[in-house]
Amino acid sequence: DTEVTQTPKHLVMGMTNKKSLKCEQHMGHRAMYWYKQKAKKPPELMFVYSYEKLSINESVPSRFSPECPNSSLLNLHLHALQPEDSALYLCASSQEIRETQYFGPGTRLLVL
Amino acid sequence: DAKTTQPPSMDCAEGRAANLPCNHSTISGNEYVYWYRQIHSQGPQYIIHGLKNNETNEMASLIITEDRKSSTLILPHATLRDTAVYYCIVRGLTSGTYKYIFGTGTRLKVLA
């Protein structure tokens, strides 16, 4: 089983809203990732968690706030986003930080 | 960081082998080559990976040149469902952390 689930599938939010994206895996993986993908571009790494601790922050603006409450769950809290933040947000997980990553289906975000 | 270069698009007739090339001329000795595909804005799907030796699984074969500066992903009998963007990725240790470095991808179109 290599399933990573993400909710919601689609999200529309205004620039003053606060929302959260959720990612879950039950494969016992200890590394989890957030990527952002703009149309017709490859995914770009945002954050990496390893053993529930933030390992990498790729200089992401503070309006994006990650959280890893436990080893199976990864959240991305969104606040005061801009229209240019509209994108597909992908979550991935791997057994360890150096192992093969498995991606979820993504959340398509539209900021109005 | 090692980077990858891929042709932007390719066509392949259904039932024929699809050979997708990737150049990674600056790859380091301990950096792996990974291949993923992404079907119409779904999450990237893992296909195969390798370090030095050629690899084969139920989805594809990966041929890595002896100098490791390039590789080819082979889908032996392409079907219409193989139409997707294929990403060649180098995974290595960067600033003390393992990260995927995505190429720009090849858009493969399988023709009936």
PDB file of C-alpha atoms in Angstrom:
ATOM      1  CA  ASP A   1       0.000   0.000   0.000  1.00  0.00           C
ATOM      2  CA  THR A   2       1.565   3.288  -1.111  1.00  0.00           C
ATOM      3  CA  GLU A   3      -1.372   5.597  -0.552  1.00  0.00           C
ATOM      4  CA  VAL A   4      -1.085   9.189   0.551  1.00  0.00           C
ATOM      5  CA  THR A   5      -4.409  10.980   0.957  1.00  0.00           C
ATOM      6  CA  GLN A   6      -5.017  14.720   0.765  1.00  0.00           C
ATOM      7  CA  THR A   7      -8.053  16.780   1.662  1.00  0.00           C
ATOM      8  CA  PRO A   8      -9.745  18.770   0.325  1.00  0.00           C
ATOM      9  CA  LYS A   9      -9.362  18.017  -3.386  1.00  0.00           C
ATOM     10  CA  HIS A  10     -10.287  21.564  -4.311  1.00  0.00           C
ATOM     11  CA  LEU A  11     -10.259  24.763  -2.277  1.00  0.00           C
ATOM     12  CA  VAL A  12     -11.292  28.301  -3.133  1.00  0.00           C
ATOM     13  CA  MET A  13     -10.381  31.002  -0.634  1.00  0.00           C
ATOM     14  CA  GLY A  14     -10.265  34.751  -0.369  1.00  0.00           C
ATOM     15  CA  MET A  15      -7.122  36.645   0.514  1.00  0.00           C
ATOM     16  CA  THR A  16      -8.328  37.261   4.076  1.00  0.00           C
ATOM     17  CA  ASN A  17      -9.350  33.674   4.791  1.00  0.00           C
ATOM     18  CA  LYS A  18      -7.600  31.090   6.928  1.00  0.00           C
ATOM     19  CA  LYS A  19      -7.714  27.529   5.704  1.00  0.00           C
ATOM     20  CA  SER A  20      -5.774  24.301   6.149  1.00  0.00           C
ATOM     21  CA  LEU A  21      -4.693  21.489   3.854  1.00  0.00           C
ATOM     22  CA  LYS A  22      -4.441  18.003   5.275  1.00  0.00           C
ATOM     23  CA  CYS A  23      -2.246  15.069   4.304  1.00  0.00           C
ATOM     24  CA  GLU A  24      -2.329  11.585   5.782  1.00  0.00           C
ATOM     25  CA  GLN A  25      -0.392   8.350   5.298  1.00  0.00           C
ATOM     26  CA  HIS A  26      -0.539   5.050   7.152  1.00  0.00           C
ATOM     27  CA  MET A  27       2.561   3.418   5.717  1.00  0.00           C
ATOM     28  CA  GLY A  28       4.716   4.106   8.749  1.00  0.00           C
ATOM     29  CA  HIS A  29       6.763   6.628   6.801  1.00  0.00           C
ATOM     30  CA  ARG A  30       8.818   9.020   8.921  1.00  0.00           C
ATOM     31  CA  ALA A  31       9.440  11.723   6.317  1.00  0.00           C
ATOM     32  CA  MET A  32       6.711  13.938   4.835  1.00  0.00           C
ATOM     33  CA  TYR A  33       6.867  16.720   2.275  1.00  0.00           C
ATOM     34  CA  TRP A  34       4.892  19.650   0.888  1.00  0.00           C
ATOM     35  CA  TYR A  35       5.371  20.680  -2.741  1.00  0.00           C
ATOM     36  CA  LYS A  36       3.798  23.476  -4.773  1.00  0.00           C
ATOM     37  CA  GLN A  37       3.156  23.023  -8.481  1.00  0.00           C
ATOM     38  CA  LYS A  38       2.157  25.798 -10.863  1.00  0.00           C
ATOM     39  CA  ALA A  39       0.575  24.971 -14.199  1.00  0.00           C
ATOM     40  CA  LYS A  40       2.923  23.319 -16.714  1.00  0.00           C
ATOM     41  CA  LYS A  41       5.822  23.452 -14.246  1.00  0.00           C
ATOM     42  CA  PRO A  42       7.489  20.721 -12.171  1.00  0.00           C
ATOM     43  CA  PRO A  43       6.745  20.472  -8.448  1.00  0.00           C
ATOM     44  CA  GLU A  44       8.767  22.743  -6.176  1.00  0.00           C
ATOM     45  CA  LEU A  45       9.712  21.631  -2.688  1.00  0.00           C
ATOM     46  CA  MET A  46       8.341  23.751   0.160  1.00  0.00           C
ATOM     47  CA  PHE A  47       8.867  21.871   3.424  1.00  0.00           C
ATOM     48  CA  VAL A  48      10.284  18.579   4.667  1.00  0.00           C
ATOM     49  CA  TYR A  49       9.498  16.917   7.997  1.00  0.00           C
ATOM     50  CA  SER A  50      11.597  14.080   9.349  1.00  0.00           C
ATOM     51  CA  TYR A  51      10.457  12.271  12.486  1.00  0.00           C
ATOM     52  CA  GLU A  52       7.876  15.016  13.049  1.00  0.00           C
ATOM     53  CA  LYS A  53      10.493  17.760  13.074  1.00  0.00           C
ATOM     54  CA  LEU A  54      10.850  20.406  10.391  1.00  0.00           C
ATOM     55  CA  SER A  55      13.966  19.523   8.433  1.00  0.00           C
ATOM     56  CA  ILE A  56      13.785  21.845   5.423  1.00  0.00           C
ATOM     57  CA  ASN A  57      12.004  25.136   4.787  1.00  0.00           C
ATOM     58  CA  GLU A  58      12.755  26.277   1.251  1.00  0.00           C
ATOM     59  CA  SER A  59      12.408  29.971   2.150  1.00  0.00           C
ATOM     60  CA  VAL A  60       8.638  29.736   1.977  1.00  0.00           C
ATOM     61  CA  PRO A  61       6.673  32.902   2.950  1.00  0.00           C
ATOM     62  CA  SER A  62       5.257  32.855   6.458  1.00  0.00           C
ATOM     63  CA  ARG A  63       1.682  32.917   5.153  1.00  0.00           C
ATOM     64  CA  PHE A  64       2.270  29.170   4.688  1.00  0.00           C
ATOM     65  CA  SER A  65       2.649  27.403   8.040  1.00  0.00           C
ATOM     66  CA  PRO A  66       3.310  23.648   8.178  1.00  0.00           C
ATOM     67  CA  GLU A  67       2.466  21.408  11.090  1.00  0.00           C
ATOM     68  CA  CYS A  68       3.169  17.744  11.772  1.00  0.00           C
ATOM     69  CA  PRO A  69       0.972  16.705  14.740  1.00  0.00           C
ATOM     70  CA  ASN A  70       2.019  13.055  14.524  1.00  0.00           C
ATOM     71  CA  SER A  71       3.911  10.682  12.262  1.00  0.00           C
ATOM     72  CA  SER A  72       0.888  10.026  10.015  1.00  0.00           C
ATOM     73  CA  LEU A  73      -0.433  13.534   9.569  1.00  0.00           C
ATOM     74  CA  LEU A  74       0.850  16.693   7.915  1.00  0.00           C
ATOM     75  CA  ASN A  75      -1.019  19.965   7.720  1.00  0.00           C
ATOM     76  CA  LEU A  76      -0.406  23.172   5.801  1.00  0.00           C
ATOM     77  CA  HIS A  77      -2.065  26.211   7.319  1.00  0.00           C
ATOM     78  CA  LEU A  78      -2.834  29.040   4.935  1.00  0.00           C
ATOM     79  CA  HIS A  79      -3.416  32.666   5.893  1.00  0.00           C
ATOM     80  CA  ALA A  80      -3.544  35.896   3.906  1.00  0.00           C
ATOM     81  CA  LEU A  81      -2.626  34.231   0.640  1.00  0.00           C
ATOM     82  CA  GLN A  82      -2.186  36.052  -2.648  1.00  0.00           C
ATOM     83  CA  PRO A  83      -3.718  35.144  -6.015  1.00  0.00           C
ATOM     84  CA  GLU A  84      -0.268  34.016  -7.219  1.00  0.00           C
ATOM     85  CA  ASP A  85      -0.370  31.300  -4.550  1.00  0.00           C
ATOM     86  CA  SER A  86      -3.017  29.516  -6.599  1.00  0.00           C
ATOM     87  CA  ALA A  87      -1.501  26.151  -7.493  1.00  0.00           C
ATOM     88  CA  LEU A  88      -1.649  22.397  -6.964  1.00  0.00           C
ATOM     89  CA  TYR A  89      -0.303  21.544  -3.508  1.00  0.00           C
ATOM     90  CA  LEU A  90       1.183  18.094  -3.287  1.00  0.00           C
ATOM     91  CA  CYS A  91       2.030  16.062  -0.236  1.00  0.00           C
ATOM     92  CA  ALA A  92       4.497  13.168  -0.316  1.00  0.00           C
ATOM     93  CA  SER A  93       5.948  10.711   2.160  1.00  0.00           C
ATOM     94  CA  SER A  94       8.898   8.342   2.315  1.00  0.00           C
ATOM     95  CA  GLN A  95      10.161   5.688   4.693  1.00  0.00           C
ATOM     96  CA  GLU A  96      13.121   7.868   5.579  1.00  0.00           C
ATOM     97  CA  ILE A  97      14.280  11.177   4.174  1.00  0.00           C
ATOM     98  CA  ARG A  98      16.583   9.482   1.640  1.00  0.00           C
ATOM     99  CA  GLU A  99      14.049   6.940   0.374  1.00  0.00           C
ATOM    100  CA  THR A 100      11.560   6.906  -2.510  1.00  0.00           C
ATOM    101  CA  GLN A 101       8.784   9.469  -2.144  1.00  0.00           C
ATOM    102  CA  TYR A 102       5.123   8.629  -2.736  1.00  0.00           C
ATOM    103  CA  PHE A 103       2.831  11.482  -3.671  1.00  0.00           C
ATOM    104  CA  GLY A 104      -0.783  12.190  -2.855  1.00  0.00           C
ATOM    105  CA  PRO A 105      -3.315  13.373  -5.456  1.00  0.00           C
ATOM    106  CA  GLY A 106      -2.916  17.016  -4.467  1.00  0.00           C
ATOM    107  CA  THR A 107      -5.179  19.885  -3.440  1.00  0.00           C
ATOM    108  CA  ARG A 108      -5.976  22.399  -6.149  1.00  0.00           C
ATOM    109  CA  LEU A 109      -6.074  25.829  -4.523  1.00  0.00           C
ATOM    110  CA  LEU A 110      -7.577  28.955  -6.027  1.00  0.00           C
ATOM    111  CA  VAL A 111      -7.036  32.260  -4.223  1.00  0.00           C
ATOM    112  CA  LEU A 112      -9.413  35.032  -5.211  1.00  0.00           C
TER     113      LEU A 112
ATOM    114  CA  ASP B   1      23.080  20.448  -7.644  1.00  0.00           C
ATOM    115  CA  ALA B   2      22.897  17.999 -10.525  1.00  0.00           C
ATOM    116  CA  LYS B   3      20.277  19.042 -13.014  1.00  0.00           C
ATOM    117  CA  THR B   4      18.435  17.127 -15.684  1.00  0.00           C
ATOM    118  CA  THR B   5      17.591  17.992 -19.268  1.00  0.00           C
ATOM    119  CA  GLN B   6      14.678  16.354 -21.055  1.00  0.00           C
ATOM    120  CA  PRO B   7      13.011  16.923 -24.434  1.00  0.00           C
ATOM    121  CA  PRO B   8       9.780  18.888 -23.892  1.00  0.00           C
ATOM    122  CA  SER B   9       7.588  16.478 -25.826  1.00  0.00           C
ATOM    123  CA  MET B  10       7.531  13.147 -27.633  1.00  0.00           C
ATOM    124  CA  ASP B  11       4.981  11.058 -29.509  1.00  0.00           C
ATOM    125  CA  CYS B  12       4.825   7.276 -29.542  1.00  0.00           C
ATOM    126  CA  ALA B  13       2.552   4.855 -31.372  1.00  0.00           C
ATOM    127  CA  GLU B  14       0.426   2.611 -29.218  1.00  0.00           C
ATOM    128  CA  GLY B  15       2.015  -0.816 -28.739  1.00  0.00           C
ATOM    129  CA  ARG B  16       5.505   0.437 -29.553  1.00  0.00           C
ATOM    130  CA  ALA B  17       8.310   1.060 -27.101  1.00  0.00           C
ATOM    131  CA  ALA B  18       8.608   4.582 -25.753  1.00  0.00           C
ATOM    132  CA  ASN B  19      12.193   5.654 -25.074  1.00  0.00           C
ATOM    133  CA  LEU B  20      12.463   8.796 -22.982  1.00  0.00           C
ATOM    134  CA  PRO B  21      15.954  10.302 -22.677  1.00  0.00           C
ATOM    135  CA  CYS B  22      17.410  12.358 -19.851  1.00  0.00           C
ATOM    136  CA  ASN B  23      20.749  14.116 -19.566  1.00  0.00           C
ATOM    137  CA  HIS B  24      22.302  14.600 -16.121  1.00  0.00           C
ATOM    138  CA  SER B  25      25.884  15.404 -17.005  1.00  0.00           C
ATOM    139  CA  THR B  26      26.755  16.909 -13.596  1.00  0.00           C
ATOM    140  CA  ILE B  27      25.486  13.996 -11.535  1.00  0.00           C
ATOM    141  CA  SER B  28      27.633  12.995  -8.558  1.00  0.00           C
ATOM    142  CA  GLY B  29      28.677   9.467  -7.714  1.00  0.00           C
ATOM    143  CA  ASN B  30      26.170   8.989  -4.915  1.00  0.00           C
ATOM    144  CA  GLU B  31      23.170  10.608  -6.612  1.00  0.00           C
ATOM    145  CA  TYR B  32      20.313   8.417  -7.761  1.00  0.00           C
ATOM    146  CA  VAL B  33      18.227   8.873 -10.903  1.00  0.00           C
ATOM    147  CA  TYR B  34      14.471   8.641 -10.351  1.00  0.00           C
ATOM    148  CA  TRP B  35      11.623   8.653 -12.830  1.00  0.00           C
ATOM    149  CA  TYR B  36       8.056   9.701 -12.077  1.00  0.00           C
ATOM    150  CA  ARG B  37       5.090  10.433 -14.274  1.00  0.00           C
ATOM    151  CA  GLN B  38       2.163  12.775 -13.791  1.00  0.00           C
ATOM    152  CA  ILE B  39      -1.114  12.192 -15.518  1.00  0.00           C
ATOM    153  CA  HIS B  40      -3.149  15.366 -16.014  1.00  0.00           C
ATOM    154  CA  SER B  41      -2.618  17.182 -12.703  1.00  0.00           C
ATOM    155  CA  GLN B  42      -2.790  14.100 -10.520  1.00  0.00           C
ATOM    156  CA  GLY B  43       0.053  13.474  -8.080  1.00  0.00           C
ATOM    157  CA  PRO B  44       3.338  12.225  -9.542  1.00  0.00           C
ATOM    158  CA  GLN B  45       3.528   8.439  -9.718  1.00  0.00           C
ATOM    159  CA  TYR B  46       6.804   6.654  -8.954  1.00  0.00           C
ATOM    160  CA  ILE B  47       8.090   4.517 -11.823  1.00  0.00           C
ATOM    161  CA  ILE B  48      11.652   3.379 -11.201  1.00  0.00           C
ATOM    162  CA  HIS B  49      15.054   4.474  -9.926  1.00  0.00           C
ATOM    163  CA  GLY B  50      18.696   3.472 -10.176  1.00  0.00           C
ATOM    164  CA  LEU B  51      22.250   4.400  -9.287  1.00  0.00           C
ATOM    165  CA  LYS B  52      24.609   2.664 -11.718  1.00  0.00           C
ATOM    166  CA  ASN B  53      23.069  -0.557 -12.977  1.00  0.00           C
ATOM    167  CA  ASN B  54      20.185  -0.925 -15.364  1.00  0.00           C
ATOM    168  CA  GLU B  55      16.893  -1.604 -13.604  1.00  0.00           C
ATOM    169  CA  THR B  56      13.616  -3.219 -14.648  1.00  0.00           C
ATOM    170  CA  ASN B  57      10.260  -3.541 -12.954  1.00  0.00           C
ATOM    171  CA  GLU B  58       6.705  -4.252 -14.032  1.00  0.00           C
ATOM    172  CA  MET B  59       6.251  -0.724 -15.358  1.00  0.00           C
ATOM    173  CA  ALA B  60       9.471   0.121 -17.155  1.00  0.00           C
ATOM    174  CA  SER B  61      13.200  -0.312 -17.670  1.00  0.00           C
ATOM    175  CA  LEU B  62      15.879   2.210 -16.786  1.00  0.00           C
ATOM    176  CA  ILE B  63      19.100   2.250 -18.776  1.00  0.00           C
ATOM    177  CA  ILE B  64      21.939   4.322 -17.281  1.00  0.00           C
ATOM    178  CA  THR B  65      25.056   4.975 -19.345  1.00  0.00           C
ATOM    179  CA  GLU B  66      28.354   3.791 -17.981  1.00  0.00           C
ATOM    180  CA  ASP B  67      29.546   7.354 -17.296  1.00  0.00           C
ATOM    181  CA  ARG B  68      26.150   8.039 -15.638  1.00  0.00           C
ATOM    182  CA  LYS B  69      25.730  11.287 -17.554  1.00  0.00           C
ATOM    183  CA  SER B  70      22.499  10.195 -19.169  1.00  0.00           C
ATOM    184  CA  SER B  71      19.713   7.671 -18.849  1.00  0.00           C
ATOM    185  CA  THR B  72      16.731   6.369 -20.797  1.00  0.00           C
ATOM    186  CA  LEU B  73      13.370   5.285 -19.488  1.00  0.00           C
ATOM    187  CA  ILE B  74      11.801   2.572 -21.618  1.00  0.00           C
ATOM    188  CA  LEU B  75       8.107   1.764 -21.605  1.00  0.00           C
ATOM    189  CA  PRO B  76       8.172  -1.494 -23.578  1.00  0.00           C
ATOM    190  CA  HIS B  77       4.617  -1.475 -24.989  1.00  0.00           C
ATOM    191  CA  ALA B  78       3.090   1.967 -24.653  1.00  0.00           C
ATOM    192  CA  THR B  79      -0.683   2.260 -24.197  1.00  0.00           C
ATOM    193  CA  LEU B  80      -2.952   5.298 -24.354  1.00  0.00           C
ATOM    194  CA  ARG B  81      -2.955   5.350 -20.536  1.00  0.00           C
ATOM    195  CA  ASP B  82       0.791   6.050 -20.593  1.00  0.00           C
ATOM    196  CA  THR B  83       0.118   9.545 -21.945  1.00  0.00           C
ATOM    197  CA  ALA B  84       1.569  11.775 -19.226  1.00  0.00           C
ATOM    198  CA  VAL B  85       4.402  14.113 -18.279  1.00  0.00           C
ATOM    199  CA  TYR B  86       7.495  12.100 -17.362  1.00  0.00           C
ATOM    200  CA  TYR B  87       9.959  13.613 -14.928  1.00  0.00           C
ATOM    201  CA  CYS B  88      13.601  12.606 -14.642  1.00  0.00           C
ATOM    202  CA  ILE B  89      14.873  13.483 -11.164  1.00  0.00           C
ATOM    203  CA  VAL B  90      18.260  13.440  -9.539  1.00  0.00           C
ATOM    204  CA  ARG B  91      18.133  12.728  -5.822  1.00  0.00           C
ATOM    205  CA  GLY B  92      21.199  13.571  -3.881  1.00  0.00           C
ATOM    206  CA  LEU B  93      22.559  15.075  -0.732  1.00  0.00           C
ATOM    207  CA  THR B  94      22.322  18.857  -0.892  1.00  0.00           C
ATOM    208  CA  SER B  95      23.391  21.015   2.040  1.00  0.00           C
ATOM    209  CA  GLY B  96      23.144  18.008   4.326  1.00  0.00           C
ATOM    210  CA  THR B  97      19.680  17.010   3.151  1.00  0.00           C
ATOM    211  CA  TYR B  98      18.335  14.635   0.523  1.00  0.00           C
ATOM    212  CA  LYS B  99      16.136  16.414  -2.019  1.00  0.00           C
ATOM    213  CA  TYR B 100      14.535  15.674  -5.359  1.00  0.00           C
ATOM    214  CA  ILE B 101      15.671  17.992  -8.138  1.00  0.00           C
ATOM    215  CA  PHE B 102      12.989  17.791 -10.817  1.00  0.00           C
ATOM    216  CA  GLY B 103      13.681  18.274 -14.499  1.00  0.00           C
ATOM    217  CA  THR B 104      11.195  20.151 -16.664  1.00  0.00           C
ATOM    218  CA  GLY B 105       9.659  16.898 -17.847  1.00  0.00           C
ATOM    219  CA  THR B 106       8.770  15.289 -21.174  1.00  0.00           C
ATOM    220  CA  ARG B 107       5.163  15.339 -22.268  1.00  0.00           C
ATOM    221  CA  LEU B 108       4.624  11.895 -23.843  1.00  0.00           C
ATOM    222  CA  LYS B 109       1.645  11.462 -26.090  1.00  0.00           C
ATOM    223  CA  VAL B 110       0.746   7.899 -27.064  1.00  0.00           C
ATOM    224  CA  LEU B 111      -1.102   7.822 -30.371  1.00  0.00           C
ATOM    225  CA  ALA B 112      -3.728   5.271 -31.342  1.00  0.00           C
TER     226      ALA B 112
END
